[in-house]
XYZ file of C-alpha atoms in Angstrom:
342
model
C 60.713 114.618 64.089
C 61.173 111.344 65.949
C 58.261 109.018 66.657
C 58.210 110.121 70.323
C 57.192 113.688 69.467
C 60.605 115.246 70.213
C 62.363 116.769 67.219
C 66.156 116.964 66.985
C 66.292 120.460 68.443
C 64.322 119.325 71.478
C 66.448 116.190 71.887
C 69.577 118.357 71.919
C 67.876 120.605 74.487
C 67.249 117.545 76.663
C 70.909 116.493 76.532
C 72.075 120.059 77.148
C 69.978 120.373 80.302
C 71.169 116.966 81.528
C 74.785 118.037 81.010
C 74.191 121.352 82.775
C 72.533 119.657 85.764
C 75.352 117.121 86.080
C 78.030 119.811 85.972
C 76.162 121.906 88.530
C 76.015 118.948 90.910
C 79.685 118.137 90.345
C 80.546 121.782 91.037
C 78.603 121.667 94.307
C 80.419 118.482 95.312
C 83.830 119.966 94.461
C 83.057 123.019 96.581
C 83.414 120.943 99.741
C 87.041 120.163 98.851
C 88.040 123.306 96.942
C 86.372 125.835 99.242
C 86.026 124.306 102.729
C 83.387 125.950 104.891
C 81.593 127.730 102.043
C 78.613 125.346 102.119
C 77.190 124.971 105.599
C 74.596 122.372 106.482
C 73.043 119.625 104.407
C 73.300 119.336 100.625
C 71.739 116.558 98.546
C 72.665 115.843 94.938
C 70.592 114.310 92.145
C 73.356 113.017 89.893
C 71.882 109.971 88.233
C 68.387 111.464 88.019
C 69.051 113.956 85.212
C 67.107 111.975 82.609
C 64.088 111.711 84.896
C 64.159 115.420 85.712
C 64.578 116.721 82.171
C 62.354 114.108 80.538
C 59.544 115.128 82.884
C 60.040 118.860 82.421
C 60.110 118.413 78.639
C 56.452 117.392 78.944
C 55.446 120.646 80.654
C 53.835 123.705 79.111
C 55.347 127.115 79.965
C 52.473 127.892 82.345
C 52.610 124.553 84.193
C 54.092 124.355 87.687
C 56.093 121.929 89.805
C 57.208 121.271 93.365
C 59.839 118.876 94.551
C 61.732 117.514 97.498
C 65.075 118.647 98.947
C 67.142 116.908 96.224
C 66.174 119.843 94.093
C 68.987 121.500 92.123
C 68.211 120.016 88.718
C 64.626 121.175 88.257
C 65.100 124.963 88.222
C 68.140 124.591 85.951
C 65.974 122.855 83.327
C 63.254 125.475 83.825
C 65.684 128.298 83.057
C 66.684 129.582 86.475
C 70.065 131.338 86.620
C 72.665 128.897 88.043
C 74.567 131.838 89.523
C 71.608 132.723 91.734
C 71.209 129.055 92.635
C 74.865 128.603 93.606
C 74.815 131.823 95.607
C 71.760 130.544 97.479
C 73.495 127.261 98.311
C 76.431 129.323 99.605
C 74.063 131.434 101.738
C 74.744 134.682 99.875
C 72.437 137.666 99.484
C 72.524 137.353 95.674
C 70.885 133.937 95.955
C 67.403 132.969 94.803
C 66.074 133.447 98.342
C 68.676 136.034 99.360
C 70.687 133.364 101.152
C 67.982 132.459 103.659
C 66.960 129.105 102.170
C 70.097 127.249 101.160
C 70.336 124.046 99.173
C 67.074 122.455 100.334
C 64.790 125.463 99.904
C 65.055 126.782 96.351
C 62.159 128.575 94.668
C 61.586 130.455 91.398
C 57.881 131.219 91.124
C 58.247 133.160 87.872
C 59.363 129.960 86.136
C 56.714 127.779 87.746
C 59.090 126.330 90.344
C 56.944 126.715 93.441
C 59.468 125.463 95.953
C 61.017 122.588 97.810
C 61.117 121.255 101.348
C 63.587 119.537 103.622
C 60.743 117.537 105.178
C 60.047 114.181 103.536
C 56.678 114.224 101.687
C 55.823 117.799 102.690
C 55.810 118.957 99.075
C 53.171 116.389 98.044
C 50.179 118.150 99.684
C 51.616 121.491 98.548
C 51.649 120.266 94.943
C 48.132 118.915 95.401
C 46.979 122.298 96.657
C 48.615 123.990 93.688
C 46.743 121.584 91.404
C 43.468 122.503 93.104
C 44.250 126.187 92.470
C 45.025 125.358 88.837
C 41.708 123.544 88.536
C 39.885 126.579 89.933
C 41.667 128.920 87.500
C 40.496 126.688 84.659
C 43.306 127.537 82.232
C 44.471 123.999 81.583
C 47.523 124.148 83.814
C 49.080 120.967 85.180
C 51.244 120.549 88.283
C 54.090 118.031 88.578
C 54.817 116.857 92.113
C 58.228 115.167 92.550
C 59.248 113.120 95.581
C 61.354 110.120 96.525
C 60.341 106.552 97.224
C 60.639 107.170 100.967
C 57.851 109.754 100.808
C 55.353 107.089 99.724
C 55.357 105.774 103.294
C 54.169 109.088 104.722
C 50.541 109.915 105.431
C 50.812 113.050 103.303
C 51.320 110.851 100.224
C 48.189 108.781 100.830
C 45.996 111.704 101.835
C 47.070 113.734 98.816
C 46.548 110.983 96.258
C 43.144 110.240 97.758
C 41.841 113.810 97.464
C 43.482 114.344 94.047
C 41.715 111.289 92.672
C 38.408 112.212 94.297
C 38.488 115.747 92.853
C 40.209 114.750 89.574
C 42.934 117.328 90.128
C 45.327 118.180 87.254
C 48.496 116.728 88.765
C 51.150 114.173 87.866
C 52.890 112.591 90.846
C 56.444 111.617 89.902
C 58.032 109.270 92.434
C 61.757 109.168 91.753
C 62.747 105.822 93.238
C 66.515 106.042 93.652
C 66.857 102.595 95.287
C 67.942 103.894 98.704
C 66.282 105.814 101.525
C 69.354 107.346 103.161
C 71.193 104.092 104.047
C 68.270 101.697 103.686
C 67.603 99.721 100.513
C 64.132 100.259 99.111
C 63.292 96.543 99.312
C 64.033 96.636 103.059
C 61.555 99.392 103.695
C 58.637 98.803 101.354
C 56.454 95.683 101.242
C 55.669 96.239 97.558
C 59.338 96.303 96.613
C 60.094 93.302 98.792
C 57.325 91.385 97.039
C 58.770 92.265 93.657
C 55.972 94.651 92.723
C 56.749 98.135 91.386
C 55.930 100.963 93.778
C 53.554 102.376 91.170
C 51.097 99.679 92.295
C 50.213 102.069 95.145
C 48.166 104.060 92.621
C 45.532 101.306 92.552
C 44.408 102.156 96.078
C 43.360 105.585 94.854
C 41.758 104.620 91.541
C 44.339 106.313 89.377
C 46.750 104.987 86.744
C 50.206 103.976 87.928
C 53.197 103.281 85.711
C 56.859 102.426 86.309
C 59.403 103.809 83.842
C 63.150 103.671 83.244
C 64.233 106.958 84.816
C 67.566 106.715 83.025
C 65.883 107.162 79.636
C 64.629 110.740 79.181
C 62.546 109.823 76.139
C 60.677 107.076 77.975
C 60.101 109.426 80.904
C 58.876 112.146 78.550
C 56.432 109.830 76.797
C 54.760 108.671 80.014
C 54.769 112.008 81.835
C 53.460 113.717 78.695
C 50.584 111.231 78.458
C 49.826 111.698 82.165
C 49.920 115.487 81.804
C 47.499 115.406 78.893
C 45.197 113.139 80.877
C 45.277 115.608 83.767
C 44.818 118.569 81.437
C 41.695 117.025 79.933
C 40.047 116.716 83.344
C 40.593 112.974 83.868
C 42.634 113.426 87.031
C 46.032 112.391 88.433
C 48.563 109.715 87.557
C 51.392 108.200 89.596
C 54.628 107.751 87.640
C 57.376 105.774 89.364
C 60.656 106.768 87.732
C 63.382 104.239 88.565
C 66.712 106.031 88.910
C 69.956 105.355 90.793
C 71.549 108.253 92.613
C 75.266 108.170 92.006
C 76.342 110.120 95.090
C 75.784 109.363 98.743
C 72.547 110.502 100.371
C 74.155 113.770 101.406
C 77.274 115.396 102.753
C 78.597 114.594 106.201
C 78.017 117.199 108.895
C 81.412 117.285 110.570
C 82.557 118.774 113.896
C 83.970 122.328 113.887
C 87.254 122.523 112.041
C 86.630 119.378 109.993
C 85.639 120.093 106.350
C 82.280 118.894 105.154
C 82.443 116.300 102.407
C 80.537 113.683 100.452
C 81.180 110.125 101.630
C 81.090 106.940 99.569
C 77.735 105.780 98.254
C 75.820 103.644 100.743
C 75.852 100.679 98.359
C 79.608 100.492 98.939
C 80.087 101.931 102.420
C 77.152 100.152 104.118
C 76.371 97.068 102.037
C 79.680 96.390 100.315
C 77.797 96.115 97.014
C 80.654 97.379 94.870
C 79.495 95.505 91.766
C 76.013 97.023 92.069
C 77.454 100.517 92.259
C 79.870 99.962 89.386
C 76.969 98.702 87.266
C 75.068 101.913 88.097
C 78.047 103.975 86.966
C 78.130 102.060 83.682
C 74.454 102.916 83.234
C 75.007 106.624 83.964
C 72.165 108.373 82.063
C 74.220 111.371 80.876
C 76.856 109.522 78.792
C 74.189 106.951 77.923
C 71.965 109.575 76.288
C 74.931 111.345 74.724
C 75.970 108.072 73.076
C 72.449 107.545 71.799
C 72.320 110.980 70.146
C 75.768 110.584 68.596
C 74.961 107.099 67.306
C 71.727 108.180 65.633
C 73.326 111.283 64.118
C 71.446 113.886 66.159
C 74.788 115.169 67.495
C 78.387 114.852 66.354
C 81.080 114.031 68.893
C 82.402 117.572 68.531
C 78.974 119.079 69.182
C 78.460 116.903 72.245
C 81.900 117.898 73.553
C 81.060 121.568 73.005
C 77.845 121.229 75.027
C 79.749 119.604 77.895
C 82.465 122.266 77.813
C 79.889 125.071 77.796
C 78.264 123.499 80.865
C 81.618 123.377 82.663
C 82.315 127.028 81.890
C 78.816 128.087 82.927
C 78.985 126.344 86.289
C 82.539 127.514 86.973
C 81.223 131.044 86.535
C 78.364 130.231 88.938
C 80.855 129.049 91.574
C 82.942 132.204 91.172
C 79.841 134.385 91.438
C 78.706 132.608 94.586
C 82.135 132.791 96.228
C 82.492 136.506 95.478
C 78.968 137.462 96.569
C 78.415 139.008 100.024
C 76.494 137.458 102.896
C 73.202 139.021 103.993
C 73.647 141.754 106.580
C 73.344 140.512 110.171
C 70.662 143.092 110.973
C 68.412 141.541 108.307
C 68.291 138.124 110.001
C 64.646 138.578 111.032
C 63.535 140.533 107.957
C 61.301 137.768 106.594
C 60.254 136.274 109.905
C 57.374 138.630 110.689
C 54.579 139.749 108.347
């Protein structure tokens, strides 16, 4: 048992989930080139945020719940959702999590506590707050994790939700994954706190709750702080705002091209918009997946061969998910309005 409360088995689980999430995202990205036209519409990847995602989820109990934003593929993978059903959903197939009606930005797996996502910035924050109110009423010690990006902290839904959660001492942990860019805008260009050199977690002070900024590239640090916040919420002391500093390694999203032109992922905005090649290369050197792998190999938790085997298993698993999604049928046209009317 390490001094952070995670034993070796759990540390290996953390790395395994990070590797699986990364390979899933890479498989989605490759789909645009290998299978043009299969993914239609917007898709947003979270490569670079794997440590933040898994470190947070490692702090959850099996009966806890979470909601997140549209950059959402990693969370259900770590919760145990079948990647085949996820890939089929992204491809719009009837074997998908939502029978092909939701797509990449609208995944849900209620049985595993994954209450859903939204393509609208900050929409999931009041939803998570409502789920926390329901958990408080049930009185079974459940905690809700609400994930969102730095851009969402400028929306009224963020401020209204944190206000009521603090007032009612709701059992929720707000995890702001600050990935340095809001589409093509640097965070310091859009937020007065960032421009002044203050962490965005300072926003918690306005609502009389603790706020902390953590290295989102270190899953153990994320786990320690989210775990402490979850226990605080579980004991009836109310919410916490955790700002997890990550760096997304892909562009904001794929390009929506004219008919006949394949969709694809462009260069990261740091390079394509700001010409900050050195910044982006530094982010690649700090990639949390190989960084955590190296840490586990160095301290003897994993051998190189074991780490390689985990990575290879992830590649095989996600290749099978791609094949399943490609081979699955589309929903029948006559069922287009099946879930529109109650």
